[in-house]
Coordinates of C-alpha atoms and ligand atoms in Angstrom, one line a residue:
M8 CA -3.7 31.0 7.8
S9 CA -6.8 29.9 9.6
S10 CA -8.2 28.3 6.5
L11 CA -5.1 26.4 6.1
L12 CA -5.6 25.0 9.6
S13 CA -8.9 23.5 8.9
T14 CA -8.9 19.9 10.2
E15 CA -10.5 16.6 9.3
T16 CA -11.2 14.0 12.0
D17 CA -12.8 11.2 10.1
D18 CA -9.5 9.7 9.0
F19 CA -9.8 6.4 10.8
I20 CA -7.0 7.1 13.2
D21 CA -7.7 5.8 16.7
W22 CA -7.5 8.3 19.6
W23 CA -4.0 7.1 20.7
Q24 CA -2.3 6.8 17.4
H25 CA -1.5 10.4 16.9
A26 CA -2.0 11.7 20.5
V27 CA 0.5 13.8 22.4
F28 CA 0.9 12.0 25.7
Y29 CA 1.8 14.4 28.4
Q30 CA 3.5 12.7 31.4
I31 CA 2.5 14.1 34.7
Y32 CA 4.9 13.5 37.6
P33 CA 2.2 13.9 40.3
R34 CA 4.6 14.7 43.2
S35 CA 5.8 17.8 41.4
F36 CA 2.9 18.9 39.4
K37 CA 0.7 20.9 41.7
D38 CA 0.2 21.0 45.5
S39 CA -3.4 21.7 46.6
N40 CA -3.0 21.4 50.3
G41 CA 0.2 23.1 51.2
D42 CA 2.3 20.1 52.3
G43 CA 5.0 20.7 49.6
I44 CA 3.9 17.6 47.6
G45 CA 1.9 17.6 44.5
D46 CA -1.5 15.8 44.7
L47 CA -4.6 14.7 42.8
Q48 CA -6.6 17.7 43.6
G49 CA -3.7 19.8 42.2
I50 CA -3.8 17.8 39.0
I51 CA -7.6 18.3 38.8
S52 CA -7.1 22.1 39.1
K53 CA -4.7 22.0 36.2
L54 CA -6.7 19.8 33.8
P55 CA -8.2 22.9 32.2
Y56 CA -4.7 24.1 31.5
L57 CA -3.9 20.8 29.8
A58 CA -7.1 21.0 27.7
E59 CA -6.4 24.6 26.7
T60 CA -2.9 23.5 25.6
G61 CA -4.5 20.9 23.4
I62 CA -3.5 17.8 25.4
T63 CA -5.8 14.8 25.0
A64 CA -3.9 12.0 26.7
T65 CA -1.7 11.9 29.8
W66 CA 0.3 9.3 31.7
L67 CA 0.8 9.6 35.4
S68 CA 3.8 8.4 37.4
P69 CA 2.6 6.1 40.2
I70 CA 0.0 7.5 42.6
F71 CA -0.6 4.3 44.7
Q72 CA 0.1 3.6 48.3
S73 CA 3.9 3.6 48.8
P74 CA 6.6 4.1 51.4
M75 CA 8.1 6.4 48.8
V76 CA 11.6 4.9 48.8
D77 CA 11.6 5.1 45.0
F78 CA 8.9 7.8 45.0
G79 CA 6.0 5.7 44.2
Y80 CA 7.7 2.9 42.2
D81 CA 7.7 1.0 45.4
I82 CA 4.1 0.1 45.8
S83 CA 2.6 -1.4 49.0
D84 CA -1.0 -1.6 47.9
Y85 CA -1.7 -1.6 44.1
R86 CA -5.4 -0.7 44.7
S87 CA -5.3 2.4 46.9
I88 CA -4.2 5.8 46.5
Q89 CA -1.2 7.2 48.4
S90 CA -2.8 9.4 51.1
E91 CA -0.5 12.4 50.6
Y92 CA -1.8 12.4 47.0
G93 CA -5.5 12.1 48.0
S94 CA -8.2 9.6 48.2
M95 CA -10.0 7.2 45.9
S96 CA -12.8 9.7 45.4
D97 CA -10.2 12.3 44.4
F98 CA -9.1 9.8 41.7
E99 CA -12.6 9.2 40.6
Q100 CA -13.1 13.0 40.4
L101 CA -9.9 13.2 38.3
V102 CA -11.0 10.6 35.7
H103 CA -14.5 12.2 35.6
T104 CA -13.1 15.7 35.1
A105 CA -10.6 14.6 32.6
T106 CA -13.3 12.7 30.6
T107 CA -15.4 15.9 30.5
L108 CA -12.4 17.7 29.1
G109 CA -11.6 15.1 26.6
I110 CA -8.4 14.0 28.3
K111 CA -7.5 10.2 28.7
I112 CA -5.8 9.1 31.8
V113 CA -3.2 6.4 31.5
L114 CA -1.7 5.0 34.8
D115 CA 1.7 3.7 35.7
F116 CA 1.7 0.0 36.3
V117 CA 4.7 -1.4 38.1
P118 CA 4.6 -5.2 37.8
N119 CA 8.3 -6.1 38.1
H120 CA 8.5 -5.4 41.8
S121 CA 6.4 -4.3 44.8
S122 CA 7.4 -2.6 48.0
D123 CA 8.9 -4.7 50.8
Q124 CA 5.9 -3.4 52.8
H125 CA 3.4 -5.0 50.5
E126 CA 1.4 -7.7 52.3
W127 CA 2.4 -10.2 49.6
F128 CA 6.1 -9.7 50.5
K129 CA 5.3 -10.0 54.2
K130 CA 3.4 -13.2 53.5
S131 CA 6.2 -14.5 51.3
V132 CA 8.8 -13.8 54.0
A133 CA 6.6 -15.8 56.5
K134 CA 6.2 -18.5 53.8
E135 CA 2.4 -18.3 54.1
P136 CA 0.8 -20.9 51.9
G137 CA 0.2 -19.6 48.4
Y138 CA 2.8 -16.9 48.9
E139 CA 6.1 -18.9 49.3
D140 CA 7.1 -18.3 45.6
F141 CA 5.5 -14.8 45.1
Y142 CA 9.1 -13.4 44.9
I143 CA 12.5 -14.7 43.8
W144 CA 14.2 -16.4 46.8
S145 CA 17.5 -18.2 47.0
D146 CA 19.7 -19.7 49.7
G147 CA 22.8 -18.1 48.3
K148 CA 26.1 -19.9 48.6
L149 CA 29.1 -20.3 50.9
D150 CA 32.5 -18.9 49.9
E151 CA 35.8 -20.4 50.7
D152 CA 35.8 -19.1 54.2
G153 CA 32.4 -20.6 54.8
K154 CA 30.7 -17.2 54.7
R155 CA 27.4 -16.8 53.2
Q156 CA 27.2 -14.9 49.8
P157 CA 24.5 -14.1 47.3
P158 CA 23.9 -16.8 44.7
N159 CA 25.6 -14.8 41.8
N160 CA 27.1 -11.6 40.6
W161 CA 23.8 -9.9 39.6
Q162 CA 23.7 -6.3 40.4
S163 CA 20.9 -3.8 41.1
V164 CA 20.2 -1.1 38.5
F165 CA 20.7 1.2 41.4
Y166 CA 24.1 -0.1 42.5
G167 CA 25.2 -2.9 44.6
S168 CA 24.2 -6.6 44.7
A169 CA 20.7 -7.4 43.5
W170 CA 20.3 -9.8 46.4
E171 CA 19.3 -9.0 50.0
W172 CA 19.5 -11.3 52.9
N173 CA 16.2 -11.7 54.8
E174 CA 16.8 -12.7 58.4
E175 CA 13.4 -14.0 59.1
R176 CA 13.1 -16.3 56.1
E177 CA 16.8 -17.0 56.0
Q178 CA 17.1 -16.5 52.4
Y179 CA 18.2 -14.0 49.9
Y180 CA 15.6 -12.2 47.7
L181 CA 16.1 -10.6 44.4
H182 CA 15.6 -6.9 43.8
Q183 CA 16.7 -5.3 40.5
F184 CA 16.1 -1.8 41.9
T185 CA 16.3 -0.8 45.6
K186 CA 16.4 -3.4 48.3
E187 CA 12.9 -2.1 49.3
Q188 CA 11.6 -3.2 45.9
P189 CA 11.6 -7.0 45.8
D190 CA 11.1 -8.6 42.4
L191 CA 7.9 -10.5 41.9
N192 CA 8.1 -13.9 40.5
F193 CA 6.3 -13.9 37.2
R194 CA 6.9 -17.7 36.7
N195 CA 4.2 -18.1 39.4
A196 CA 0.7 -18.1 37.9
A197 CA -0.8 -16.7 41.1
V198 CA 1.4 -13.6 40.6
V199 CA 0.3 -13.2 37.0
Q200 CA -3.4 -13.6 38.1
A201 CA -2.9 -11.0 40.9
M202 CA -1.5 -8.4 38.5
D203 CA -4.2 -9.1 35.9
D204 CA -6.8 -8.4 38.8
V205 CA -5.0 -5.1 39.4
M206 CA -5.2 -4.1 35.8
L207 CA -8.9 -4.9 35.7
Y208 CA -9.5 -3.0 38.9
W209 CA -8.2 0.3 37.4
L210 CA -9.7 -0.4 33.9
Q211 CA -13.1 -0.5 35.8
K212 CA -12.4 2.8 37.3
G213 CA -12.2 4.3 33.8
V214 CA -8.5 4.5 32.9
A215 CA -7.5 4.5 29.3
G216 CA -4.6 2.1 29.8
F217 CA -1.3 1.6 31.4
R218 CA 2.4 2.6 31.0
I219 CA 4.2 -0.5 32.1
D220 CA 7.3 0.1 34.2
A221 CA 10.7 -1.7 33.6
V222 CA 8.9 -4.4 31.6
N223 CA 12.1 -6.0 30.3
H224 CA 13.2 -6.9 33.9
L225 CA 10.2 -9.1 34.5
F226 CA 12.0 -12.4 34.1
E227 CA 15.3 -13.8 35.1
S228 CA 17.1 -17.0 34.2
E229 CA 16.2 -19.8 36.6
T230 CA 19.7 -21.2 36.5
L231 CA 20.8 -18.1 38.5
A232 CA 24.2 -18.3 36.6
D233 CA 26.7 -15.4 36.8
E234 CA 26.4 -12.8 34.1
P235 CA 29.5 -12.3 31.9
L236 CA 31.6 -9.2 32.5
S237 CA 31.0 -6.3 30.1
G238 CA 34.4 -4.7 30.3
K239 CA 32.7 -1.3 30.7
S240 CA 33.3 -0.9 34.4
T241 CA 35.9 -2.0 36.9
D242 CA 33.5 -1.7 39.8
P243 CA 31.9 -5.1 40.5
L244 CA 29.0 -3.4 42.3
S245 CA 28.1 -1.2 39.3
Y246 CA 25.2 -2.2 37.0
D247 CA 27.6 -1.7 34.1
Y248 CA 30.0 -4.3 35.3
T249 CA 28.1 -7.2 33.7
R250 CA 26.1 -7.9 30.6
H251 CA 22.6 -8.6 31.6
I252 CA 21.8 -11.7 29.6
Y253 CA 20.1 -13.5 32.4
T254 CA 18.1 -10.7 34.0
K255 CA 16.9 -8.5 31.1
D256 CA 15.1 -9.0 27.8
L257 CA 14.3 -12.7 28.4
P258 CA 11.9 -14.1 25.7
E259 CA 9.3 -14.8 28.4
V260 CA 8.9 -10.9 28.7
L261 CA 7.1 -10.9 25.3
D262 CA 4.7 -13.6 26.4
M263 CA 3.6 -11.5 29.3
V264 CA 3.3 -8.3 27.2
Q265 CA 1.2 -10.2 24.7
H266 CA -0.9 -11.6 27.6
W267 CA -1.7 -8.1 28.8
R268 CA -2.5 -7.0 25.3
Q269 CA -5.1 -9.7 25.1
L270 CA -6.4 -8.6 28.4
L271 CA -6.8 -5.0 27.2
D272 CA -8.2 -6.0 23.9
D273 CA -10.8 -8.2 25.6
Y274 CA -11.7 -5.5 28.0
T275 CA -12.1 -3.0 25.1
A276 CA -14.3 -5.5 23.2
K277 CA -16.6 -5.7 26.2
H278 CA -16.6 -2.0 26.9
P279 CA -16.1 -0.4 23.5
A280 CA -17.4 3.0 24.6
G281 CA -14.1 4.3 26.0
G282 CA -12.2 3.4 22.8
A283 CA -9.1 1.2 22.8
R284 CA -7.4 0.6 26.2
I285 CA -3.8 0.8 25.5
M286 CA -0.4 -0.1 26.8
M287 CA 2.9 1.8 26.6
T288 CA 5.9 -0.1 27.7
E289 CA 9.1 1.1 29.2
A290 CA 12.1 -0.8 28.2
Y291 CA 15.6 0.5 27.5
A292 CA 16.2 -2.2 25.0
G293 CA 17.5 -3.0 21.5
L294 CA 15.5 -2.1 18.4
R295 CA 14.7 -5.8 17.6
E296 CA 13.3 -6.4 21.0
L297 CA 11.3 -3.3 20.9
A298 CA 10.0 -4.1 17.3
D299 CA 8.9 -7.5 18.8
Y300 CA 6.9 -5.8 21.4
Y301 CA 4.8 -4.1 18.7
E302 CA 4.3 -7.4 17.0
D303 CA 6.4 -10.6 16.9
A304 CA 7.5 -12.6 13.9
N305 CA 4.1 -14.5 13.9
G306 CA 2.1 -11.3 13.8
V307 CA 1.0 -11.5 17.5
R308 CA 0.5 -8.0 18.8
G309 CA 1.9 -6.8 22.1
S310 CA 2.5 -3.2 23.2
H311 CA 0.7 -0.4 21.4
L312 CA 3.5 1.8 22.1
P313 CA 6.9 0.4 23.1
F314 CA 8.6 3.6 24.2
N315 CA 11.1 4.9 21.7
F316 CA 14.0 6.4 23.8
N317 CA 16.3 7.2 20.7
F318 CA 16.0 11.0 21.4
I319 CA 17.0 10.3 25.0
S320 CA 19.7 7.7 24.8
N321 CA 21.2 8.1 21.4
V322 CA 21.4 11.8 20.7
N323 CA 22.5 14.8 22.7
G324 CA 23.8 18.4 22.3
E325 CA 27.0 17.0 20.5
S326 CA 25.0 15.1 17.8
D327 CA 24.9 16.3 14.3
A328 CA 22.2 16.2 11.7
R329 CA 23.1 12.8 10.5
D330 CA 22.7 11.3 14.0
F331 CA 19.2 12.8 14.3
V332 CA 18.2 11.5 10.9
Y333 CA 19.7 8.1 11.5
N334 CA 17.9 7.7 14.9
V335 CA 14.5 8.6 13.4
E336 CA 15.0 6.3 10.3
K337 CA 16.1 3.4 12.3
W338 CA 13.0 3.3 14.4
L339 CA 10.9 3.4 11.3
V340 CA 12.9 0.7 9.6
Y341 CA 12.5 -1.7 12.6
M342 CA 8.8 -0.9 13.4
P343 CA 6.6 -3.5 11.8
R344 CA 4.1 -2.1 9.3
G345 CA 0.7 -1.0 10.4
H346 CA 1.8 0.4 13.8
A347 CA 2.0 3.9 15.3
A348 CA 5.5 5.2 15.8
N349 CA 6.3 7.0 19.0
W350 CA 8.9 9.5 20.1
V351 CA 9.7 10.1 23.8
M352 CA 11.4 13.5 24.3
G353 CA 11.7 13.4 28.0
N354 CA 10.8 11.7 31.2
H355 CA 11.4 11.8 35.0
D356 CA 14.4 9.4 34.8
N357 CA 16.6 11.6 32.5
P358 CA 17.8 15.2 32.3
R359 CA 15.4 17.7 30.7
V360 CA 15.5 18.6 27.1
A361 CA 17.1 22.1 27.8
T362 CA 19.8 20.4 29.8
R363 CA 20.5 17.7 27.4
F364 CA 20.4 19.7 24.2
G365 CA 20.9 23.2 25.4
A366 CA 18.3 25.9 26.4
D367 CA 18.2 27.3 22.9
S368 CA 17.2 23.9 21.4
V369 CA 13.8 23.7 23.2
D370 CA 11.6 24.9 20.3
A371 CA 13.5 23.0 17.7
M372 CA 13.3 19.7 19.7
N373 CA 9.5 20.3 20.2
M374 CA 9.1 20.9 16.4
L375 CA 11.0 17.7 15.7
L376 CA 8.8 15.8 18.2
M377 CA 5.5 17.1 16.8
T378 CA 6.0 16.8 13.2
L379 CA 7.2 13.3 13.1
P380 CA 4.6 10.7 12.3
G381 CA 2.8 8.9 15.2
V382 CA 2.7 9.6 18.9
A383 CA 4.6 12.4 20.7
V384 CA 5.5 12.0 24.4
T385 CA 6.1 15.1 26.5
Y386 CA 7.3 15.3 30.1
N387 CA 5.6 17.9 32.1
G388 CA 7.4 21.2 32.0
E389 CA 9.1 20.6 28.6
E390 CA 6.4 22.8 27.0
L391 CA 8.1 25.7 28.8
G392 CA 11.6 24.4 28.4
M393 CA 12.2 23.9 32.1
E394 CA 15.7 23.1 33.0
D395 CA 17.4 20.8 35.5
N396 CA 17.9 22.2 38.9
K397 CA 21.6 21.6 39.3
E398 CA 21.8 23.4 42.6
I399 CA 20.3 20.5 44.6
S400 CA 22.8 19.7 47.3
W401 CA 23.7 16.3 48.7
E402 CA 21.7 17.0 51.8
E403 CA 18.6 17.8 49.7
T404 CA 19.1 14.8 47.4
V405 CA 16.5 12.0 47.8
D406 CA 16.7 9.9 44.6
P407 CA 17.9 6.4 45.6
P408 CA 20.6 5.8 43.0
A409 CA 22.0 9.2 43.8
R410 CA 22.1 8.4 47.5
N411 CA 23.8 5.0 46.7
A412 CA 26.4 6.9 44.6
G413 CA 27.5 8.9 47.6
E414 CA 28.4 12.5 48.2
L415 CA 31.1 12.7 45.6
D416 CA 29.3 11.2 42.7
F417 CA 25.6 11.7 43.3
Q418 CA 25.3 14.4 40.7
K419 CA 26.3 12.1 37.9
V420 CA 23.2 9.9 38.4
S421 CA 20.7 11.9 40.3
R422 CA 17.3 12.1 38.8
D423 CA 16.1 14.9 41.3
P424 CA 17.2 17.8 39.1
A425 CA 14.7 16.8 36.4
R426 CA 11.9 16.2 39.0
T427 CA 11.6 19.6 40.6
P428 CA 8.3 21.3 40.9
F429 CA 6.4 22.7 37.9
Q430 CA 7.0 26.3 37.3
W431 CA 3.5 27.8 37.1
S432 CA 4.3 31.4 37.9
S433 CA 6.8 33.9 39.6
A434 CA 4.8 33.5 42.9
R435 CA 6.5 31.8 45.9
N436 CA 7.6 28.2 45.1
A437 CA 6.8 28.9 41.4
G438 CA 3.1 28.9 42.2
F439 CA 3.4 25.1 42.9
S440 CA 2.8 25.1 46.6
D441 CA 2.1 27.3 49.6
A442 CA 4.3 25.3 51.8
A443 CA 7.4 26.7 53.6
R444 CA 9.4 23.9 51.9
T445 CA 8.8 21.8 48.9
W446 CA 9.8 18.1 48.6
L447 CA 12.5 19.0 46.1
P448 CA 13.8 22.6 45.8
V449 CA 12.2 24.7 43.1
N450 CA 14.6 25.7 40.4
P451 CA 15.6 29.3 41.3
N452 CA 15.1 30.3 37.6
Y453 CA 11.4 30.1 38.1
V454 CA 11.2 33.9 38.5
Q455 CA 11.9 34.2 34.8
L456 CA 11.0 30.8 33.5
N457 CA 7.4 30.1 34.3
L458 CA 4.1 29.3 32.5
K459 CA 2.3 32.7 33.4
S460 CA 5.2 34.8 31.9
Q461 CA 5.3 32.5 28.8
Q462 CA 1.5 32.9 28.4
L463 CA 1.8 36.7 28.6
A464 CA 5.0 37.0 26.3
K465 CA 4.6 37.8 22.7
K466 CA 6.9 34.8 21.9
S467 CA 7.6 31.9 24.1
H468 CA 8.4 28.2 24.2
Y469 CA 4.8 27.6 25.5
K470 CA 3.3 29.5 22.6
V471 CA 5.4 27.6 20.1
Y472 CA 4.4 24.3 21.8
K473 CA 0.7 25.1 21.7
L474 CA 0.8 26.1 18.1
L475 CA 2.6 22.8 17.3
I476 CA -0.3 20.9 18.9
E477 CA -2.7 22.9 16.9
L478 CA -0.8 22.1 13.8
R479 CA -0.7 18.3 14.6
K480 CA -4.5 18.3 13.9
L481 CA -3.8 18.8 10.2
P482 CA -4.4 15.7 8.0
V483 CA -0.9 16.2 6.6
L484 CA 0.6 15.6 10.0
R485 CA -1.9 12.9 11.0
R486 CA -1.5 10.7 8.1
G487 CA 0.8 12.4 5.5
R488 CA 3.8 10.7 3.9
F489 CA 7.1 11.3 5.7
S490 CA 10.7 11.8 4.7
I491 CA 13.7 13.1 6.5
E492 CA 17.2 13.9 5.3
P493 CA 20.4 15.6 6.3
L494 CA 21.0 18.8 4.4
S495 CA 24.5 19.2 5.9
R496 CA 26.0 18.1 9.1
A497 CA 24.4 20.9 10.9
V498 CA 20.9 20.9 9.4
F499 CA 18.2 18.3 8.6
A500 CA 14.7 18.6 7.1
I501 CA 11.5 16.6 7.5
K502 CA 8.8 16.7 4.8
R503 CA 5.2 15.7 5.4
S504 CA 3.0 15.6 2.3
L505 CA -0.5 14.5 1.5
K506 CA -2.5 14.8 -1.8
D507 CA -4.6 18.0 -1.9
Y508 CA -2.9 19.5 1.3
N509 CA 0.0 21.8 1.8
T510 CA 3.3 20.0 2.2
L511 CA 4.9 20.8 5.6
V512 CA 8.7 21.1 6.0
T513 CA 10.5 21.3 9.3
I514 CA 14.0 22.4 9.2
I515 CA 16.3 22.1 12.1
N516 CA 19.7 23.4 12.8
V517 CA 21.5 21.3 15.5
S518 CA 24.6 23.1 15.5
D519 CA 25.8 26.0 17.7
K520 CA 26.4 28.2 14.6
E521 CA 23.9 30.2 12.5
Q522 CA 23.2 28.3 9.3
I523 CA 22.2 29.4 5.8
V524 CA 20.0 26.8 4.2
N525 CA 19.5 26.8 0.5
L526 CA 15.9 25.7 0.1
T527 CA 16.3 24.7 -3.6
D528 CA 18.3 21.7 -2.3
F529 CA 15.1 19.7 -1.3
I530 CA 12.0 21.7 -2.3
N531 CA 10.6 22.1 -5.7
R532 CA 9.3 25.6 -5.4
P533 CA 10.9 27.3 -2.6
Q534 CA 9.5 30.7 -3.5
Q535 CA 6.2 29.6 -2.3
L536 CA 7.1 28.8 1.3
I537 CA 5.2 30.4 4.2
V538 CA 6.3 30.3 7.8
A539 CA 4.0 28.1 9.9
V540 CA 5.9 28.0 13.1
A541 CA 9.1 29.8 14.2
G542 CA 11.0 29.5 17.4
V543 CA 11.4 32.3 20.0
D544 CA 14.9 33.3 18.6
S545 CA 13.7 33.5 15.0
T546 CA 13.3 36.8 13.2
Y547 CA 10.5 35.2 11.2
E548 CA 6.8 35.2 12.2
P549 CA 4.1 32.7 11.3
G550 CA 2.6 33.8 8.0
D551 CA 5.8 35.4 6.7
Y552 CA 7.2 34.4 3.3
S553 CA 10.4 32.5 3.8
N554 CA 12.0 34.4 0.9
R555 CA 11.2 37.8 2.2
N556 CA 14.5 39.2 1.0
G557 CA 13.9 37.7 -2.5
S558 CA 16.4 35.0 -1.8
Q559 CA 15.9 31.2 -1.6
Q560 CA 18.2 31.1 1.4
L561 CA 17.0 30.7 4.9
L562 CA 18.9 31.9 7.8
L563 CA 18.6 29.7 10.9
P564 CA 19.9 30.8 14.3
P565 CA 22.0 28.3 16.3
N566 CA 19.9 25.2 17.4
A567 CA 16.8 26.7 15.9
G568 CA 14.0 25.1 13.9
I569 CA 11.3 26.5 11.6
I570 CA 8.3 24.9 10.0
L571 CA 7.2 26.0 6.6
W572 CA 4.2 25.4 4.3
E573 CA 4.8 24.5 0.7
Q574 CA 1.8 26.0 -1.1
D575 CA 1.8 23.9 -4.2
A576 CA -0.7 21.3 -3.1
I577 CA -3.2 23.7 -1.9
M578 CA -2.8 25.8 -5.1
S579 CA -3.4 22.9 -7.3
A580 CA -6.3 21.8 -5.2
Q581 CA -7.8 25.3 -5.6
R582 CA -7.0 25.3 -9.3
R583 CA -8.8 21.9 -9.6
Q584 CA -11.8 23.3 -7.8
L585 CA -11.8 26.3 -10.1
V586 CA -11.8 23.9 -13.1
K587 CA -14.6 21.8 -11.6
Q588 CA -16.6 25.0 -11.1
L589 CA -16.0 26.1 -14.7
I590 CA -17.1 22.7 -16.0
K591 CA -20.2 22.9 -13.9
S592 CA -21.0 26.4 -15.1
F593 CA -20.3 25.3 -18.7
N594 CA -22.7 22.3 -18.2
V595 CA -25.4 24.7 -17.0
V596 CA -24.9 26.8 -20.2
L597 CA -25.0 23.6 -22.3
V598 CA -28.3 22.4 -20.7
A599 CA -29.8 25.8 -21.1
L600 CA -28.9 25.9 -24.7
L601 CA -30.4 22.4 -25.1
I602 CA -33.7 23.4 -23.5
Y603 CA -33.7 26.6 -25.5
N604 CA -33.2 24.6 -28.7
L605 CA -35.9 22.1 -27.8
W606 CA -38.2 24.9 -27.0
R607 CA -37.5 26.6 -30.2
H608 CA -37.9 23.4 -32.1
K609 CA -41.3 22.8 -30.5
W610 CA -42.3 26.4 -31.1
T611 CA -41.3 26.1 -34.8
K612 CA -43.2 22.8 -35.0
V613 CA -46.3 24.5 -33.5
N614 CA -46.0 27.3 -35.9
F615 CA -45.8 25.1 -38.9
N616 CA -48.8 23.1 -37.8
Ligands
LIG9 C1 11.4 2.8 35.9 C2 10.9 4.2 36.4 C3 11.9 4.7 37.4 C4 12.0 3.7 38.6 C5 12.3 2.3 38.1 C6 12.0 1.3 39.1 O1 12.6 2.9 35.2 O2 10.7 5.0 35.4 O3 11.6 6.0 37.9 O4 13.0 4.1 39.5 O5 11.5 2.0 36.9 O6 10.6 1.1 39.3

């Protein structure tokens, strides 16, 4: 098998185009100083783990100074490190160590809003010259009773009006998230400049790019008109109550994304040594909008990787094979040519893979993620199949939308269960921290479900994940042709093929029942299939022939996946090699005969003279 894993790197793929981006949620990754909160030194101590796993790129949720109302997404100083996470020198050490290990660091960039504790907001409240319009302010309106009301019916994503009255300035300000996260005004050139400067500041510190937060919320209609009702909710304070035609996906968003792309490209051109500086954008938006982020109708490029949330938003444990295939295909149909696809399997805002799809689906979902073309995005802990901690009580709940939802409903929206500490081992607090109490409770299942035990086990999710990353280095996965098809309602197959290399086939059962797959349905010579990767519940091992019982039928356990090698290509390549060698040897014989003849001729000649 090792010879089959030989790799090529000179295939003109830039570092980010086929990377696995590993999202680190710093607060929950590793605590180095015993305060129950993850920190930069903790991340540094785990970089060798990432390198050993085969990770070459990360993105970090915010590490900047923040009152932590939205756990770092409320930034009070874009240029300094939150002290509970460490210092600027810790950050520099992080970049340095990561670079030494061949790991790129991408930072979260939160342009839509700052914290209300940011000096810009304080100055804007005080109407200091130059800062009056840094945020979106409005007088509001008076209702029939002469009572002051917000200017319109816009709601916050996190529930309730998106407007908050400010006593000092005697105006409302807009906040699309919590009231402690006022929206910056991107129609103000000074704001655009200030954010450009922030980007340049971190680029100079050696980061490889940015994940741009909530990008489609950047602009709102200046008319401040009411949004139309959606019919989806009867609660006027719920975000679902209206259709967000004036607060989301405005055309100006694209201009800003393209502006940042230019900034990154210019920086890369001036500092080519670090490779392309890239942007990944977070927008839960339609396919057309996301395709435009890649490149608009005029061919202007924007985001390198507009996050593809199809696996988060459009499929779940109830989906069948056709739903998966459709969601893969539609991304590729809309993505303009010449771009890298990307697939996000999880993040800190959504339930974990094991919770969304079922604990027995973890390997299959990682196989799917890793064998698709382009970039794979993994949320920390998904390599182990960590599960949401559903035991978090109302008292322990800290996530703002969950607090807003109240004691009865908090579990429906809370993001805390997916953000609990990383489960390193079976030691106290899962080896995450020495503290008496961690900022969010560790999932009690850490005793069995942890990295250490998965590293020691003969079979584990982690071992499958690591093998998948190894497999991704193969040219056939880096640049091979791609096809996907449903074989039934329960099973779908992905095929990757490249001239002179083994074709790779991923077969996934998304049903809760065991499935028998007839390989002849979609493979030319099923008798030559060898198992490359099998899940923890599989009876197959890598290296096994898939038809070990002489049958062309493959048995897949419920929610399991398997990756197989089709040997044809390699065989014919070997055959070709053999023929070439034969021709070469044949040529040697011919030349030898020629020389002999010449020599004989000369000798005869000499003899006759
Ligand atoms: C993004 C982040 C989320 C945050 C929100 C507001 O969606 O991923 O965690 O709460 O933006 O910044």
